[in-house]
């Protein structure tokens, strides 16, 4: 393991010229598995209420901001719009909304089931930490993914980022989902005080827990949060992490999130080896993103159409839904 860890740290130290070689190798690895296919995920952030106080987050409960909780009719409407526009998956995300967490998970489960059946599209559920009984319900409707990010695998740093939350309960929830045949997405933040050693540990840990979608996002400071004065990092670290994850886990799904730099950041992330465009949101829908909640949304920069033109300009294309479904089905049966 030390050999892999040292290799990761060496890659993380690469300068611009060396990084270009790293990115080229990552693209080659992606091509070997996915040919020119890229996946597109529609993002439906249906409740911005949260019971938690993560220090990096705009939606932490203490922040005095406008919040919304969309009803199922509105959620279905945007999901249909996204599917009609060509996304391969609907990601149903919320903060840890106390209403859902106390009494209304059945509403989310009914909705996800309806989206899967009526729109014939895979779903990812991202509702925060939930109890095992709820995960059993996710499994009953054959939910495809459960996304739950540690953000770091350094426990001390975790305590600083996810204030008053349990590292182990969070980890256990996703491990339990995996035993129920639900694919899991794990993720880290770059630029929150971590070292290269921490990043290497995280990259190894994400593989060890059996996550099949691996996400890295650069930290973006949020108004009103305890970390609002932190600087957003240079993007080179995020790009190198994407490339390293691709080289070590060629079959992984690795997001290029529109939520950090909007549409202008897509090309660099795809060139580093990412293969999933996340945070696609229709314009003027009344729904927002997370890290850069409104960037490019109403201007139409986060549509499949915009994404497709960039994807195509790189000689890539957005995969059809049958290819995506077959690929994630095959992922369940193997280790990365
Ligand atoms: S990161 Fe998620 S759990 Fe933490 S405060 Fe933000 S919305 Fe809530």
Coordinates of C-alpha atoms and ligand atoms in Angstrom, one line a residue:
X1 CA 0.0 0.0 0.0
X2 CA 2.9 2.3 0.8
X3 CA 4.1 2.0 -2.8
X4 CA 0.7 3.1 -4.1
X5 CA 0.5 5.9 -1.6
X6 CA 4.0 7.2 -2.5
X7 CA 3.1 7.0 -6.2
X8 CA -0.1 9.1 -5.6
X9 CA 1.9 11.7 -3.6
X10 CA 4.5 11.9 -6.4
X11 CA 1.7 12.4 -9.0
X12 CA 0.1 15.1 -6.8
X13 CA 3.5 17.0 -6.8
X14 CA 3.7 17.1 -10.6
X15 CA 4.2 20.5 -12.3
X16 CA 2.2 21.7 -15.3
X17 CA 4.2 19.8 -17.9
X18 CA 4.2 16.5 -16.0
X19 CA 0.5 16.9 -15.2
X20 CA -0.2 17.1 -19.0
X21 CA 1.3 13.6 -19.3
X22 CA -0.8 12.4 -16.3
X23 CA -4.0 13.7 -17.9
X24 CA -3.1 12.0 -21.3
X25 CA -2.6 8.7 -19.5
X26 CA -5.9 9.2 -17.7
X27 CA -7.7 9.9 -21.0
X28 CA -6.1 6.7 -22.5
X29 CA -7.4 4.7 -19.5
X30 CA -10.9 6.1 -19.9
X31 CA -10.9 5.3 -23.6
X32 CA -9.9 1.7 -23.0
X33 CA -13.0 1.2 -20.8
X34 CA -15.6 3.7 -22.1
X35 CA -14.4 4.4 -25.7
X36 CA -15.8 7.9 -26.3
X37 CA -18.8 7.7 -24.0
X38 CA -19.5 10.3 -21.3
X39 CA -22.5 10.2 -18.9
X40 CA -24.7 13.1 -18.0
X41 CA -26.5 13.4 -14.7
X42 CA -29.5 15.7 -14.0
X43 CA -29.4 17.3 -10.6
X44 CA -32.5 17.9 -8.6
X45 CA -31.8 19.6 -5.3
X46 CA -35.3 19.4 -4.0
X47 CA -34.9 20.7 -0.4
X48 CA -32.3 23.1 0.8
X49 CA -33.2 22.7 4.5
X50 CA -30.7 21.0 6.7
X51 CA -30.3 20.1 10.3
X52 CA -26.5 20.1 10.2
X53 CA -23.8 22.7 10.5
X54 CA -21.0 21.7 8.1
X55 CA -18.5 24.5 8.3
X56 CA -17.9 24.6 4.5
X57 CA -21.6 24.7 3.5
X58 CA -23.9 27.5 2.4
X59 CA -26.9 25.5 3.5
X60 CA -25.8 24.8 7.1
X61 CA -28.7 25.4 9.5
X62 CA -27.4 28.6 11.0
X63 CA -27.1 30.4 7.7
X64 CA -29.9 32.9 7.3
X65 CA -30.7 32.3 3.6
X66 CA -33.8 31.7 1.4
X67 CA -34.6 28.0 1.4
X68 CA -37.1 25.9 -0.5
X69 CA -38.7 22.5 -0.3
X70 CA -40.2 21.4 -3.6
X71 CA -43.3 19.3 -3.8
X72 CA -43.4 16.0 -5.7
X73 CA -45.2 17.5 -8.6
X74 CA -42.5 20.1 -9.2
X75 CA -39.8 17.5 -8.7
X76 CA -41.4 15.2 -11.2
X77 CA -41.8 18.0 -13.7
X78 CA -38.1 18.9 -13.6
X79 CA -37.0 15.3 -13.7
X80 CA -39.1 14.7 -16.8
X81 CA -37.6 17.8 -18.4
X82 CA -34.1 16.6 -17.6
X83 CA -34.8 13.1 -19.0
X84 CA -36.3 14.5 -22.2
X85 CA -33.2 16.6 -22.7
X86 CA -31.0 13.5 -22.6
X87 CA -29.6 12.9 -19.1
X88 CA -28.7 9.3 -18.1
X89 CA -29.6 9.6 -14.4
X90 CA -31.6 11.7 -12.0
X91 CA -29.8 12.7 -8.8
X92 CA -32.3 13.5 -6.1
X93 CA -30.4 15.5 -3.5
X94 CA -31.4 17.3 -0.3
X95 CA -29.8 18.8 2.8
X96 CA -30.6 16.7 5.8
X97 CA -34.1 18.2 5.9
X98 CA -35.6 17.6 9.3
X99 CA -39.1 17.2 7.8
X100 CA -37.9 14.2 5.6
X101 CA -35.7 12.9 8.3
X102 CA -38.4 12.9 11.0
X103 CA -41.5 11.8 9.1
X104 CA -41.4 12.0 5.3
X105 CA -38.9 9.5 3.8
X106 CA -41.9 7.6 2.3
X107 CA -42.5 10.7 0.1
X108 CA -39.0 10.5 -1.3
X109 CA -39.1 6.8 -1.8
X110 CA -42.5 7.0 -3.6
X111 CA -41.1 9.7 -5.8
X112 CA -37.9 7.9 -6.7
X113 CA -39.9 4.8 -7.5
X114 CA -42.2 6.8 -9.8
X115 CA -39.3 8.5 -11.6
X116 CA -37.6 5.1 -12.2
X117 CA -40.8 3.5 -13.5
X118 CA -42.5 6.4 -15.4
X119 CA -39.3 7.9 -16.8
X120 CA -37.3 4.7 -17.2
X121 CA -34.2 6.3 -15.8
X122 CA -31.7 5.3 -13.0
X123 CA -31.8 7.3 -9.8
X124 CA -29.2 8.4 -7.4
X125 CA -30.4 9.3 -3.9
X126 CA -28.4 11.9 -1.9
X127 CA -30.4 12.6 1.2
X128 CA -27.5 12.6 3.7
X129 CA -27.1 10.0 6.5
X130 CA -30.1 7.8 6.9
X131 CA -30.9 4.8 9.0
X132 CA -30.6 1.3 7.8
X133 CA -34.4 0.8 7.7
X134 CA -34.6 3.7 5.1
X135 CA -31.8 2.2 3.1
X136 CA -33.8 -1.1 3.1
X137 CA -36.6 0.9 1.5
X138 CA -34.2 2.3 -1.1
X139 CA -33.2 -1.2 -2.0
X140 CA -36.8 -2.3 -2.3
X141 CA -37.4 0.2 -5.1
X142 CA -34.1 -0.8 -6.7
X143 CA -32.5 2.6 -6.2
X144 CA -29.3 2.6 -8.3
X145 CA -27.0 4.8 -6.2
X146 CA -26.6 6.2 -2.7
X147 CA -24.3 9.2 -2.7
X148 CA -22.8 10.2 0.7
X149 CA -19.5 12.1 0.9
X150 CA -17.1 11.9 3.8
X151 CA -15.2 14.8 2.2
X152 CA -12.0 13.6 3.9
X153 CA -10.8 10.4 5.4
X154 CA -8.7 12.2 8.0
X155 CA -10.9 11.9 11.1
X156 CA -9.6 15.1 12.7
X157 CA -10.2 17.1 9.6
X158 CA -13.7 15.5 9.3
X159 CA -14.5 16.8 12.8
X160 CA -13.6 20.3 11.6
X161 CA -15.6 20.1 8.4
X162 CA -18.7 18.2 9.5
X163 CA -19.1 19.7 12.9
X164 CA -20.9 17.4 15.5
X165 CA -21.3 14.5 13.1
X166 CA -20.1 11.0 13.4
X167 CA -17.5 9.8 10.9
X168 CA -18.3 6.2 11.6
X169 CA -22.1 6.5 11.3
X170 CA -21.7 8.3 8.0
X171 CA -19.3 5.6 6.7
X172 CA -21.4 2.8 8.0
X173 CA -24.5 4.1 6.2
X174 CA -22.8 3.8 2.8
X175 CA -21.3 0.4 3.6
X176 CA -24.7 -0.9 4.6
X177 CA -26.1 0.4 1.3
X178 CA -23.5 -1.6 -0.6
X179 CA -24.6 -4.8 1.2
X180 CA -28.1 -4.1 -0.3
X181 CA -26.7 -4.0 -3.8
X182 CA -26.9 -0.2 -4.1
X183 CA -24.0 1.4 -5.8
X184 CA -22.2 4.0 -3.7
X185 CA -20.6 7.3 -4.5
X186 CA -17.9 8.6 -2.2
X187 CA -16.3 12.1 -2.4
X188 CA -13.7 14.5 -1.1
X189 CA -13.1 18.2 -1.1
X190 CA -9.9 19.7 -2.2
X191 CA -8.6 22.9 -0.5
X192 CA -10.0 22.5 3.0
X193 CA -6.8 22.1 4.9
X194 CA -5.9 18.6 3.8
X195 CA -2.4 17.4 3.0
X196 CA -1.3 15.3 0.0
X197 CA -1.0 12.4 2.4
X198 CA -4.6 12.9 3.3
X199 CA -5.6 12.9 -0.4
X200 CA -3.6 9.8 -1.0
X201 CA -5.3 8.1 2.0
X202 CA -8.7 9.2 0.6
X203 CA -8.0 7.9 -2.9
X204 CA -7.0 4.5 -1.4
X205 CA -10.0 4.5 1.0
X206 CA -12.5 5.2 -1.7
X207 CA -11.3 2.1 -3.6
X208 CA -11.2 0.0 -0.4
X209 CA -14.8 0.7 0.6
X210 CA -16.0 -0.3 -2.9
X211 CA -17.3 3.1 -4.0
X212 CA -17.9 3.0 -7.8
X213 CA -18.4 6.7 -8.3
X214 CA -15.6 8.8 -7.0
X215 CA -15.9 12.6 -6.7
X216 CA -13.5 15.4 -6.0
X217 CA -14.5 19.0 -5.8
X218 CA -12.5 22.1 -5.1
X219 CA -13.7 24.0 -2.1
X220 CA -15.7 27.2 -2.8
X221 CA -16.1 29.6 0.1
X222 CA -19.7 30.2 1.1
X223 CA -21.1 33.5 2.4
X224 CA -22.1 33.3 6.0
X225 CA -20.3 30.1 6.7
X226 CA -17.4 29.7 9.2
X227 CA -15.1 29.0 6.2
X228 CA -16.1 32.0 4.1
X229 CA -12.7 33.6 4.4
X230 CA -10.9 30.5 3.1
X231 CA -9.5 30.8 -0.4
X232 CA -10.7 28.6 -3.2
X233 CA -7.8 26.5 -4.3
X234 CA -6.0 26.5 -7.6
X235 CA -7.8 23.9 -9.7
X236 CA -4.7 22.0 -10.6
X237 CA -5.0 19.8 -7.5
X238 CA -8.6 18.8 -8.3
X239 CA -7.6 17.9 -11.9
X240 CA -4.6 15.8 -10.8
X241 CA -6.9 14.0 -8.3
X242 CA -9.4 13.2 -11.1
X243 CA -6.5 11.9 -13.3
X244 CA -5.1 9.8 -10.5
X245 CA -8.4 8.2 -9.7
X246 CA -8.9 7.4 -13.3
X247 CA -5.5 5.8 -13.6
X248 CA -5.9 3.7 -10.4
X249 CA -9.6 2.9 -11.0
X250 CA -10.1 2.9 -14.8
X251 CA -13.7 1.6 -14.6
X252 CA -14.9 4.2 -12.0
X253 CA -17.4 6.9 -12.7
X254 CA -15.7 10.1 -12.0
X255 CA -17.6 13.4 -12.1
X256 CA -16.7 16.6 -13.8
X257 CA -19.0 18.8 -11.7
X258 CA -20.5 22.0 -13.2
X259 CA -21.1 23.1 -9.6
X260 CA -17.5 24.4 -9.1
X261 CA -16.7 26.5 -12.2
X262 CA -19.8 26.2 -14.3
X263 CA -19.7 25.2 -17.9
X264 CA -16.3 26.9 -18.4
X265 CA -14.7 24.3 -16.1
X266 CA -16.0 21.3 -18.0
X267 CA -13.3 20.9 -20.7
X268 CA -10.4 20.8 -18.2
X269 CA -12.1 18.2 -16.0
X270 CA -13.0 15.9 -19.0
X271 CA -9.4 16.3 -20.3
X272 CA -8.2 15.1 -16.9
X273 CA -10.1 11.9 -17.2
X274 CA -13.6 12.5 -15.8
X275 CA -16.5 10.7 -17.5
X276 CA -19.7 12.0 -15.8
X277 CA -21.0 15.5 -16.2
X278 CA -22.9 16.3 -13.0
X279 CA -25.1 19.2 -11.8
X280 CA -27.0 19.6 -15.0
X281 CA -30.0 21.9 -14.1
X282 CA -32.6 23.4 -16.5
X283 CA -32.6 27.2 -16.6
X284 CA -35.3 29.2 -14.7
X285 CA -36.5 26.0 -13.0
X286 CA -36.4 27.5 -9.5
X287 CA -33.9 24.7 -8.5
X288 CA -30.3 25.5 -7.5
X289 CA -26.8 23.8 -7.2
X290 CA -24.8 23.4 -4.1
X291 CA -21.3 24.9 -4.2
X292 CA -22.0 27.5 -6.7
X293 CA -25.7 27.5 -6.4
X294 CA -26.7 29.7 -9.3
X295 CA -23.6 29.8 -11.5
X296 CA -24.7 29.4 -15.2
X297 CA -28.1 27.9 -14.2
X298 CA -30.5 30.6 -15.5
X299 CA -28.2 31.5 -18.3
X300 CA -28.7 28.0 -19.7
X301 CA -25.1 27.0 -19.2
X302 CA -26.0 23.8 -17.3
X303 CA -28.1 22.2 -20.0
X304 CA -27.4 18.9 -21.8
X305 CA -27.3 20.9 -25.0
X306 CA -24.4 23.1 -23.7
X307 CA -22.7 20.1 -22.2
X308 CA -23.0 18.1 -25.5
X309 CA -21.3 20.8 -27.6
X310 CA -18.3 20.7 -25.3
X311 CA -18.3 16.9 -25.0
X312 CA -18.5 16.6 -28.8
X313 CA -15.7 19.2 -29.3
X314 CA -13.4 16.8 -27.5
X315 CA -14.3 13.9 -29.8
X316 CA -16.5 12.4 -27.1
X317 CA -20.3 11.9 -26.9
X318 CA -23.0 11.6 -24.3
X319 CA -23.9 7.9 -24.0
X320 CA -27.3 6.6 -24.6
X321 CA -29.4 5.3 -21.7
X322 CA -29.1 1.6 -22.5
X323 CA -25.3 1.8 -22.5
X324 CA -25.4 3.6 -19.1
X325 CA -27.8 1.1 -17.6
X326 CA -25.8 -1.9 -18.8
X327 CA -22.6 -0.3 -17.5
X328 CA -23.8 0.4 -14.0
X329 CA -25.4 -3.1 -13.9
X330 CA -22.0 -4.6 -14.7
X331 CA -20.4 -2.4 -12.1
X332 CA -22.4 -4.0 -9.3
X333 CA -20.8 -7.4 -10.0
X334 CA -17.1 -6.4 -9.8
X335 CA -14.5 -4.6 -7.9
X336 CA -12.8 -1.6 -9.5
Ligands
LIG1 S1 -23.0 19.7 3.5 FE1 -25.0 18.7 3.5 S2 -25.3 18.0 5.6 FE2 -23.7 19.5 5.7 S3 -24.8 21.4 6.2 FE3 -24.6 21.3 3.9 S4 -26.5 20.4 3.2 FE4 -26.3 20.0 5.4

